[in-house]
Coordinates of C-alpha atoms in Angstrom, one line a residue:
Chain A
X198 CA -201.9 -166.9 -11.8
X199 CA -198.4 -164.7 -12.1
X200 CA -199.2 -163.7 -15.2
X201 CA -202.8 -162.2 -14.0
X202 CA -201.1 -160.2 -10.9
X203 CA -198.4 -159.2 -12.7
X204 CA -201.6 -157.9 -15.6
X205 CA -203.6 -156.1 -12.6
X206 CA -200.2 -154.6 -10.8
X207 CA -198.1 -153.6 -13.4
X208 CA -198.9 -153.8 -17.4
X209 CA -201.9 -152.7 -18.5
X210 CA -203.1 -152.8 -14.9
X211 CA -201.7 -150.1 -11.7
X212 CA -198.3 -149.0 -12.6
X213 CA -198.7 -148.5 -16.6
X214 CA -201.6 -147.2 -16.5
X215 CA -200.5 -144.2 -13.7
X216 CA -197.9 -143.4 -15.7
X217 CA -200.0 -143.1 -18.4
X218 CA -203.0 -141.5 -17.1
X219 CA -200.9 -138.6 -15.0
X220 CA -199.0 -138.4 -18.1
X221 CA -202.6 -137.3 -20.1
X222 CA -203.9 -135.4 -17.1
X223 CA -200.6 -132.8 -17.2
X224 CA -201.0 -132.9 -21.2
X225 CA -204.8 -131.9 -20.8
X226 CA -203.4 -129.3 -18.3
X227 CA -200.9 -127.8 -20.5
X228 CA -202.2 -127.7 -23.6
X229 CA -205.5 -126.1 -21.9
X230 CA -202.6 -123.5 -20.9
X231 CA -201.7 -122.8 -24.1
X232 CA -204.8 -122.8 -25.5
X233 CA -205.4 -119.3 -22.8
X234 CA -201.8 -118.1 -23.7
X235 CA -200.0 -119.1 -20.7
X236 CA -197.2 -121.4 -19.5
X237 CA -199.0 -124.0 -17.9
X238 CA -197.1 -126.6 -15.6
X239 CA -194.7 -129.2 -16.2
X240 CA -196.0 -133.0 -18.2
X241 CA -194.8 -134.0 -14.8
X242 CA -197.5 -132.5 -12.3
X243 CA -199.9 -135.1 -11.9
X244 CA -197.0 -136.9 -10.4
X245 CA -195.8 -134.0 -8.1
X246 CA -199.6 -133.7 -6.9
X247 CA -199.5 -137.5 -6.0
X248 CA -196.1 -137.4 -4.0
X249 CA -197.2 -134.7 -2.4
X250 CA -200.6 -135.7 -1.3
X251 CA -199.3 -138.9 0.0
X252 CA -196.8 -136.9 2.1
X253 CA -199.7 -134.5 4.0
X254 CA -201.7 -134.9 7.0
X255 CA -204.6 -137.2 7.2
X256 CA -208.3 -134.8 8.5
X257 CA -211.0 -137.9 8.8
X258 CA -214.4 -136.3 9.6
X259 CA -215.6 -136.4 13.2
X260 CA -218.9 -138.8 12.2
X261 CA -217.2 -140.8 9.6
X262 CA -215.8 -144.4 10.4
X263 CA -211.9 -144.0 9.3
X264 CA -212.6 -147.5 7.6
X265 CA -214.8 -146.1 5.2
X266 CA -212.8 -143.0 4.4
X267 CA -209.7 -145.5 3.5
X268 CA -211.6 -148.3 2.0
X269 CA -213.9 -146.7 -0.6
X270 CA -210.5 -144.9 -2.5
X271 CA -208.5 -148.3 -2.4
X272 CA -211.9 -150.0 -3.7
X273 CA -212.2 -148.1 -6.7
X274 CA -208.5 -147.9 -7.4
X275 CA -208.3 -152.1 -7.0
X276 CA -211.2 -152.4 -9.6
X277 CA -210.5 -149.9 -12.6
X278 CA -206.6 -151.8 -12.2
X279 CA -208.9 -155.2 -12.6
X280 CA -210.5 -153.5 -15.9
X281 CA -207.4 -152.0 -17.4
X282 CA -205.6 -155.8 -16.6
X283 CA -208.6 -157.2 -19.0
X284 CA -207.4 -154.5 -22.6
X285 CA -206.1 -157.2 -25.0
X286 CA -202.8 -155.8 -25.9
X287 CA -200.5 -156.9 -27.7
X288 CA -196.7 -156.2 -27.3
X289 CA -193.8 -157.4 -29.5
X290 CA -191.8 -160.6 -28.1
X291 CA -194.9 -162.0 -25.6
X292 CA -197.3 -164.1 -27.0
X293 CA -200.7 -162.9 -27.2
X294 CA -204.0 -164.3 -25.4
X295 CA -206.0 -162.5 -27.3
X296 CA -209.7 -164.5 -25.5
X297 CA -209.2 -163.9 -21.9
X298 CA -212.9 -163.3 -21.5
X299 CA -215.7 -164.0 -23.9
X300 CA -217.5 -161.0 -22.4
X301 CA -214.7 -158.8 -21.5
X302 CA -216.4 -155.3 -23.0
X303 CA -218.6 -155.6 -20.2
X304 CA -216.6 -156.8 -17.4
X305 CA -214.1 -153.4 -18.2
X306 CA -217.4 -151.3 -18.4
X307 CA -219.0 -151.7 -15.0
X308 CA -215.6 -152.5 -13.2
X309 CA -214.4 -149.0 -14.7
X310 CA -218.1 -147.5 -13.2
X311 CA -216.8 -148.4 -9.4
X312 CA -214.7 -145.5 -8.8
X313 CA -217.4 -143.2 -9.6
X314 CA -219.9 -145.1 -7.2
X315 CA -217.2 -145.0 -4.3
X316 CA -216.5 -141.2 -5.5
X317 CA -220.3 -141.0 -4.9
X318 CA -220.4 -143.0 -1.9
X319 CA -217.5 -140.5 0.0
X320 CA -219.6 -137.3 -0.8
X321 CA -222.4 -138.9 1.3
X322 CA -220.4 -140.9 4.1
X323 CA -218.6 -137.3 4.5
X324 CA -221.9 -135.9 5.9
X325 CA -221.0 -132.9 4.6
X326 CA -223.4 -130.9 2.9
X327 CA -221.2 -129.8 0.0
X328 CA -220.1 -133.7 -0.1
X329 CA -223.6 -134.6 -0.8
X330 CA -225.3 -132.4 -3.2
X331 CA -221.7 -133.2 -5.2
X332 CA -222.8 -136.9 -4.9
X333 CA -226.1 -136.2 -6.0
X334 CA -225.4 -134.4 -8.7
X335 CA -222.7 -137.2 -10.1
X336 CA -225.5 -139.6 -9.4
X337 CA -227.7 -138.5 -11.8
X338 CA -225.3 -137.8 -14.1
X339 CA -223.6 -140.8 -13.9
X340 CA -227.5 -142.5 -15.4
X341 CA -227.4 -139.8 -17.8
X342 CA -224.5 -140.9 -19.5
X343 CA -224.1 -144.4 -18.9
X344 CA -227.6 -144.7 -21.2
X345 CA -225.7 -143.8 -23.8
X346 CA -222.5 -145.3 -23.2
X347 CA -224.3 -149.0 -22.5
X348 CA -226.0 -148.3 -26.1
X349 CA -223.6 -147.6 -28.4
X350 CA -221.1 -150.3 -27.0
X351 CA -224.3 -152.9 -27.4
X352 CA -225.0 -151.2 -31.3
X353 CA -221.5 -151.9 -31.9
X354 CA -221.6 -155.4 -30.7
X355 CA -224.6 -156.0 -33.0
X356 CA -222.9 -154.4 -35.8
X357 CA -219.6 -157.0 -36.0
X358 CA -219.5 -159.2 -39.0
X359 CA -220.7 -162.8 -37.8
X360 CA -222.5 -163.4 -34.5
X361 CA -222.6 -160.4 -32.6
X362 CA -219.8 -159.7 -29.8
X363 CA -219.0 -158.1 -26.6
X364 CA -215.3 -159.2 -26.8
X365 CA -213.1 -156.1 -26.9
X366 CA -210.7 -158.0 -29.4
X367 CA -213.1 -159.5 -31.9
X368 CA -215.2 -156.0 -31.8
X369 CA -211.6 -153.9 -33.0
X370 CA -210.6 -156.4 -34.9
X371 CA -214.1 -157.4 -37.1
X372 CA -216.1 -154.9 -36.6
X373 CA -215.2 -152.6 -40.2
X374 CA -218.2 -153.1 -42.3
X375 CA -220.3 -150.5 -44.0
X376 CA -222.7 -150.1 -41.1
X377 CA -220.0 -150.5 -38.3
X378 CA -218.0 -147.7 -39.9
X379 CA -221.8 -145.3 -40.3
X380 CA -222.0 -146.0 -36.7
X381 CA -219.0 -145.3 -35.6
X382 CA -218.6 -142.0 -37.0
X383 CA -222.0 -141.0 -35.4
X384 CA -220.9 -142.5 -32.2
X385 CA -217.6 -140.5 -31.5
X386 CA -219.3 -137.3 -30.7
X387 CA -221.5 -139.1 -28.3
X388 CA -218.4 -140.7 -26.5
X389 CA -216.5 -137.7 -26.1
X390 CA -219.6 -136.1 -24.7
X391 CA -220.0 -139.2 -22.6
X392 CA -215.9 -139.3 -21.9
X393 CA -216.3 -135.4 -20.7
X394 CA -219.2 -136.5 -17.9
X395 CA -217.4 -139.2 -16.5
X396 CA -214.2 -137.4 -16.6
X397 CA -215.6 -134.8 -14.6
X398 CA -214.5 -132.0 -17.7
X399 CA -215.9 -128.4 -17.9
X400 CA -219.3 -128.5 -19.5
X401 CA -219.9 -131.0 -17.2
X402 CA -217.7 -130.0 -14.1
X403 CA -220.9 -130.2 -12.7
X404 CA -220.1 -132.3 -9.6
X405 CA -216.7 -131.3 -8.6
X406 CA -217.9 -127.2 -9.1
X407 CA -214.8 -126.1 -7.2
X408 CA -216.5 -122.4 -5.9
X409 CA -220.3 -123.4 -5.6
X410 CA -219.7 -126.9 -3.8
X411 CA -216.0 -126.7 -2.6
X412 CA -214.9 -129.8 -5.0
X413 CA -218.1 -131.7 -4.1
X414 CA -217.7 -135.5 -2.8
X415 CA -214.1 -135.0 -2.2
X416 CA -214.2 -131.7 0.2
X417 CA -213.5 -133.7 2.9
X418 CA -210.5 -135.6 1.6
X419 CA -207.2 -135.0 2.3
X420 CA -203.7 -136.3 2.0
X421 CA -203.8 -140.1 0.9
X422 CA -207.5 -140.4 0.3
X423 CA -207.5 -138.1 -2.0
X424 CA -204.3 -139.4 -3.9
X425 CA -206.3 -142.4 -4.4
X426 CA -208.8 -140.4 -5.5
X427 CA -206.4 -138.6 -8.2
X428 CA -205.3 -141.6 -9.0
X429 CA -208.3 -143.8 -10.2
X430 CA -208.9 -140.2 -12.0
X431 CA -205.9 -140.8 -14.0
X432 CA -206.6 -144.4 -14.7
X433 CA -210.5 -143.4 -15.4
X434 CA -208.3 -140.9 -18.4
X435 CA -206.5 -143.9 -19.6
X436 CA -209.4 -146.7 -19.7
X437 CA -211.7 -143.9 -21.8
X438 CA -208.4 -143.5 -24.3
X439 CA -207.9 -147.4 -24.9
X440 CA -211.7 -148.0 -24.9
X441 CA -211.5 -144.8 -27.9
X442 CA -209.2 -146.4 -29.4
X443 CA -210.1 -150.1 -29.6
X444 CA -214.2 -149.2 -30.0
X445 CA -213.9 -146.7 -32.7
X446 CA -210.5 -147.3 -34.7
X447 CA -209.0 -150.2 -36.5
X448 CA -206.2 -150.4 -34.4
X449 CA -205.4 -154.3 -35.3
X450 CA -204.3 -153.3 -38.7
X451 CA -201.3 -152.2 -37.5
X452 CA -198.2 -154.4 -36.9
X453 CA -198.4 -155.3 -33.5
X454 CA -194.9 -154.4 -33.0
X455 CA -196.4 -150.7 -33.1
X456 CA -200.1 -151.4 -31.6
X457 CA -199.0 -150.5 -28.2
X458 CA -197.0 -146.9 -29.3
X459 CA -200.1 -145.9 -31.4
X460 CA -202.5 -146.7 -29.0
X461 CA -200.7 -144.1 -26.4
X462 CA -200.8 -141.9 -29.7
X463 CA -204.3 -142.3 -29.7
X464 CA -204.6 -141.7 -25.7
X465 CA -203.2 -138.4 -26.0
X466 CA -205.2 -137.4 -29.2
X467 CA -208.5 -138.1 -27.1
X468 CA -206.6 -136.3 -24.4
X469 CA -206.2 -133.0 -26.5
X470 CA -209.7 -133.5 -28.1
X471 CA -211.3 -133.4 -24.5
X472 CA -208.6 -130.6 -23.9
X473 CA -209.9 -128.7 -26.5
X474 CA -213.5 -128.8 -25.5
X475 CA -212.6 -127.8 -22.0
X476 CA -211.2 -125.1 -23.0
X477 CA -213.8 -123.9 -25.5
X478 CA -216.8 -124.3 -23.0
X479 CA -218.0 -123.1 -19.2
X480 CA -219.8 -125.0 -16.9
X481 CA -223.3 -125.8 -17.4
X482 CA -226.2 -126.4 -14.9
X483 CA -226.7 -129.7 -13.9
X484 CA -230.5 -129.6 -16.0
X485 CA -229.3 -128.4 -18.6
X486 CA -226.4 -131.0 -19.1
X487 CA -229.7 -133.7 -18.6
X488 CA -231.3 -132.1 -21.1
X489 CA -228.2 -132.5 -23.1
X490 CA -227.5 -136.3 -23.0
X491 CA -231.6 -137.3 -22.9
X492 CA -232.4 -135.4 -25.8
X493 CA -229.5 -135.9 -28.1
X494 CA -227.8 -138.7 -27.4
X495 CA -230.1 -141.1 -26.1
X496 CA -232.0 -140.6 -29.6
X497 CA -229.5 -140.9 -31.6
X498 CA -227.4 -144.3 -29.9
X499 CA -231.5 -145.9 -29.7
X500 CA -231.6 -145.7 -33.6
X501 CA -227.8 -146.4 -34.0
X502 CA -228.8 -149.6 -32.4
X503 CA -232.2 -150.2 -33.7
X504 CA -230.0 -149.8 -37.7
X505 CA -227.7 -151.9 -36.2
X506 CA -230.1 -154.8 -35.0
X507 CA -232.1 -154.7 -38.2
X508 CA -228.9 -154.9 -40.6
X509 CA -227.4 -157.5 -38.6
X510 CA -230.8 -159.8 -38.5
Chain B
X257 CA -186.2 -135.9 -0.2
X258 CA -188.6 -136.8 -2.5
X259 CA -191.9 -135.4 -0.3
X260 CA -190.0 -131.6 -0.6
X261 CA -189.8 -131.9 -4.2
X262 CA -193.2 -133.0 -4.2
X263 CA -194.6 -130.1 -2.0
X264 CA -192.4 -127.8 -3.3
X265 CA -193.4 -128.6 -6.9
X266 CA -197.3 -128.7 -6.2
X267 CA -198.1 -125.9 -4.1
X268 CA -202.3 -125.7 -4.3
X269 CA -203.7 -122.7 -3.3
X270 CA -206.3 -121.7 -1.1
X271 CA -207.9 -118.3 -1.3
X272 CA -209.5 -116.6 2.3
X273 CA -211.3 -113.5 2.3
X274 CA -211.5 -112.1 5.8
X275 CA -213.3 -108.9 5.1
X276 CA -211.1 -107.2 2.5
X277 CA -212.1 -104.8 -0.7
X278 CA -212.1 -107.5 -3.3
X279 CA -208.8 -105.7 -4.4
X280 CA -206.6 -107.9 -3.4
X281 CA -208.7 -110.9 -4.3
X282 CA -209.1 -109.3 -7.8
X283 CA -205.4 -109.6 -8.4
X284 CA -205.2 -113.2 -7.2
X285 CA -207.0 -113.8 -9.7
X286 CA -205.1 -111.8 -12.5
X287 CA -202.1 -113.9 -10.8
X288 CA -203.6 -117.0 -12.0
X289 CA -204.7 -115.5 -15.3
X290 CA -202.2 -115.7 -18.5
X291 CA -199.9 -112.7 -17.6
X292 CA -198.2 -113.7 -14.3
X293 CA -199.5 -117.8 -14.6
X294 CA -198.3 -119.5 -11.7
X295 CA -199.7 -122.7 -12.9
X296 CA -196.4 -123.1 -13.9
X297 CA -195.0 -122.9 -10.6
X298 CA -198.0 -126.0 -10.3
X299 CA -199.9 -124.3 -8.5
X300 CA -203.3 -124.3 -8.5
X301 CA -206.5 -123.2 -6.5
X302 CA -208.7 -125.5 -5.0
X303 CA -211.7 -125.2 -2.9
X304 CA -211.4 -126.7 -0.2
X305 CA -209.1 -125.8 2.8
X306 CA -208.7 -129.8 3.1
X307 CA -206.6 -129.5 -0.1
X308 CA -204.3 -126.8 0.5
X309 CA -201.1 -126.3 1.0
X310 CA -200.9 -122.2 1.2
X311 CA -203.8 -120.2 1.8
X312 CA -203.9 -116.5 1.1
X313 CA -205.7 -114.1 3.3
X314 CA -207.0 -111.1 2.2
X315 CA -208.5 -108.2 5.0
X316 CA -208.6 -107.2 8.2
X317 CA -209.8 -109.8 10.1
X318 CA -213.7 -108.8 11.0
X319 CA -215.2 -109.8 13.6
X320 CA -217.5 -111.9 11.8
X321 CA -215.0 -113.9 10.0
X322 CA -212.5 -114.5 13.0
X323 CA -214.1 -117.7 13.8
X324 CA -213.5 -119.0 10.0
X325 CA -210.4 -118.2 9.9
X326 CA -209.5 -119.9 12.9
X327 CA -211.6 -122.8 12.0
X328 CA -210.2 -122.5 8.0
X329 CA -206.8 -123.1 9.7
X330 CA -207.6 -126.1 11.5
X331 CA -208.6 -127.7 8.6
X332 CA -205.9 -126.7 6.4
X333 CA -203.6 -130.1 6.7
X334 CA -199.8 -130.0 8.0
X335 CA -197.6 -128.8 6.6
X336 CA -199.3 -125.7 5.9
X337 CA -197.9 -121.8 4.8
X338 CA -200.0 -118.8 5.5
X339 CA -199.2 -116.1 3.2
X340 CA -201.0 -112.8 4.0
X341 CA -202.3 -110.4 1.0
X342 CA -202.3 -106.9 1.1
X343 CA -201.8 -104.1 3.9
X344 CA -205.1 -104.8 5.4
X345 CA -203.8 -107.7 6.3
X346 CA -200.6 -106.9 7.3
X347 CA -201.3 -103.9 9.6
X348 CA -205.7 -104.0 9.6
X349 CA -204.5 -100.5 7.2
X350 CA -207.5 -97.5 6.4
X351 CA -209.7 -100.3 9.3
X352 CA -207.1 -99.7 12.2
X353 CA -209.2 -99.4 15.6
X354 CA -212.5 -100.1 13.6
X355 CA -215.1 -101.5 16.4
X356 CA -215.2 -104.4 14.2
X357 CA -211.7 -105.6 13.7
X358 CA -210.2 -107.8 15.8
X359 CA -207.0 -108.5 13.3
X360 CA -204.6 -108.4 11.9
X361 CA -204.3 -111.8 10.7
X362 CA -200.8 -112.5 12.4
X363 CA -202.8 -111.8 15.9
X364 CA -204.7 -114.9 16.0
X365 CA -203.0 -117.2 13.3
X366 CA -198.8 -117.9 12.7
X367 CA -198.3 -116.1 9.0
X368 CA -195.0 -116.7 6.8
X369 CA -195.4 -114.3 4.3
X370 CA -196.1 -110.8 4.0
X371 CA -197.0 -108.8 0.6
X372 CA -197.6 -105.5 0.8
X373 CA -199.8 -103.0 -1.5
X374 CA -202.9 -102.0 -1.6
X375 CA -204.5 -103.4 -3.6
X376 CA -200.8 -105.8 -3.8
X377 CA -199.4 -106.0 -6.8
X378 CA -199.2 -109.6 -8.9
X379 CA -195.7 -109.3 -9.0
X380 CA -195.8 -109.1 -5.3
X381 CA -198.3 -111.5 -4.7
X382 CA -196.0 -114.0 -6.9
X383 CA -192.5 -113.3 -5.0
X384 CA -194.7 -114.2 -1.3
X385 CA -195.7 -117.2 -2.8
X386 CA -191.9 -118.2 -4.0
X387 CA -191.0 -117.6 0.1
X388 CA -193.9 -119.9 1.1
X389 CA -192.5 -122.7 -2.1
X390 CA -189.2 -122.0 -0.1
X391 CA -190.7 -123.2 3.1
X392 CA -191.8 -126.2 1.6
X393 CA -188.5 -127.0 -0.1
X394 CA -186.0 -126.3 3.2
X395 CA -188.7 -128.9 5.1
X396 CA -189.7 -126.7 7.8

């Protein structure tokens, strides 16, 4: 019972995992400032941002119930610390469980999904205008890319050697055949486009459009709420690098001495990957994106998992 | 202690147009371009007034936009710096007496900072915003 609050509060749950994620947040900051030939700020911003946001004044909208504008932050920042608590991860002198959950893969997914929905559900309980074409846009979105995201992890289940798996440790540590390998490299694009959507990165800064919708679901959040709000955005950054790094490379080759070191290697490659691409691109409209994910990738992950159904049968 | 460090390290930025030239607003935003950067200062424009921690007005204050700005400074959350751009601003400049001004700024709102220049310079621009850091850091 310890052992499980002390997963969800500290390691990999709440504290690790802020570290971690302000740490990849400041690192996508600066190297996107180097990238346009300036200075950019410190690796330490995310974490000035937060202090500072807990220390400013609380606004709560006239017609919404101060309840709801506390509750739906804490709610999504309680379950993507419940997902991170479920990563199998090994560190040198603790014994690993490596089975906490036959099922974990999808446990992490739709727990990790929550802050988004109670991102969503502040734009409209703001009744703000802004607040709510933000949501809107995030909701469609959010089906645009979760089509994609819910295929490739189920192709890559089906693609395992043996009975097929949606446990995070059998699926990194088994699944390196022929057509797991085929798949995978197909697949990376698709969760790096999928990783920029839920991350709320430029092509698809679509909901939080900081001068056509004032920040979008957010614009009404101030101080507190919307360090919470920061904050499940870091840990959203973190639980896209381990999932990158447990569904797409062999990370269980490695000593485990060294898994958890080059799995935070692997975090902040994804990070400057995404940087990258932020960098490179401008905002797109929000049909445009749709087009995007329904006519590329939700082709290609249906016949990554159709090839990897048929080879597995 | 560690709330001035945090506000003086993080100063976000929001930008108010009050009926100015677009000068001034043209070289906040070559202030946040590479040459003068003062993402590195951590700060960073946002926007929504609900985020800020400085806002930067631009303009005489019009008629038109004197209910905004009072409204924009309600919403700004304490503690808050008003930094005012320009010598519209300042002193209402080539608009004094205009039958549609009802500014300067500093006549309806409380204002820190003062950079001159018309359009202001971003050297300028940058040494108002290190005042309204130094606001935040001496916890006034």
């Amino acid at each position: 019972m310890i052992s499980y609050i002390l997963s969800i509060l500290i390691f990999p749950g709440f504290l690790f995992s802020f570290l971690l994620g302000g740490l990849m947040d400041s690192f996508r900051r600066k190297l996107k400032a180097k990238m346009q030939l300036r200075i950019g700020p410190p690796l330490t911003q995310g974490f000035y941002d937060i202090i500072k946001l807990f220390s400013k004044e609380t606004l709560i909208p006239e017609n919404m119930p101060w309840v709801l504008y506390f509750i739906t932050p804490i709610i999504g920042v309680v379950s993507i610390s419940i997902a991170l608590s479920l990563f199998p991860i090994p560190l040198p002198f603790v014994k690993f469980n490596s089975h906490k959950i036959p099922f974990d893969l999808i446990v992490i997914f739709y727990l990790s999904e929550v802050p988004t929905i109670c991102y969503l559900l502040f734009g409209y309980f703001t009744n703000s205008i802004f607040g709510q074409i933000g949501a809107s846009r995030k909701a469609q979105l959010l089906f645009a890319y979760n089509v994609p995201m819910i295929l490739i992890i189920t192709a890559l289940a089906f693609s395992v050697n043996g009975s097929p798996t949606f446990n995070l440790f059998d699926l990194a540590a088994k699944g390196f055949n022929t057509t797991s390998i085929f798949l995978k490299i197909i697949f990376i694009p698709i969760f790096i486009l999928c990783s920029l959507a839920k991350l709320k990165l430029n092509p698809f800064s679509i909901p939080n459009a900081e001068q056509e919708i004032l920040e979008g679901p957010t614009v009404e959040a101030s101080g507190p709420a919307l360090a919470l709000f920061e904050i499940s955005h870091f840990m959203e950054w973190v639980i896209l690098g381990f999932l990158f790094s447990y569904l797409f490379l062999p990370i269980f080759i490695i000593p485990t001495n060294l898994i958890l070191i080059s799995i935070i290697l692997i975090c902040f490659v994804f990070a400057s990957l995404l940087s990258l691409l932020e960098a490179a691109t401008a905002r797109i409209e929000l049909n445009q994106a749709i087009n995007i994910f329904v006519k590329f990738t939700w082709p290609i992950s249906i016949l990554g998992l159709l090839l990897a159904f048929f080879t597995h049968v | 202690m560690i709330f001035k460090i945090g506000r003086s390290k993080s100063p976000w930025l929001f930008h108010l147009n009050t009926g100015s030239c677009n000068g001034c607003d043209i070289e906040i935003v070559a202030l946040l371009a590479s040459r003068y950067d003062v993402e590195r200062l951590g700060c960073k424009l946002v926007g929504s007034p609900k985020h800020a921690d400085i806002c930067l007005v631009t303009g005489p204050v019009t008629a038109r936009s004197k209910e905004p700005l009072l409204r924009i400074y309600d919403m700004l959350p304490n503690p808050k710096v008003i930094v005012c751009i320009g010598a519209c601003s300042i002193s209402s400049g080539v608009f004094t007496d205009g039958y549609s001004i009802v500014g300067p700024a500093h006549n309806l709102i409380p204002v820190t900072a003062y950079v001159g220049g018309c359009s202001a310079h971003p050297k300028n621009i940058f040494l108002g915003l290190q005042k309204a850091i130094e606001v935040f850091k001496e916890g006034r």
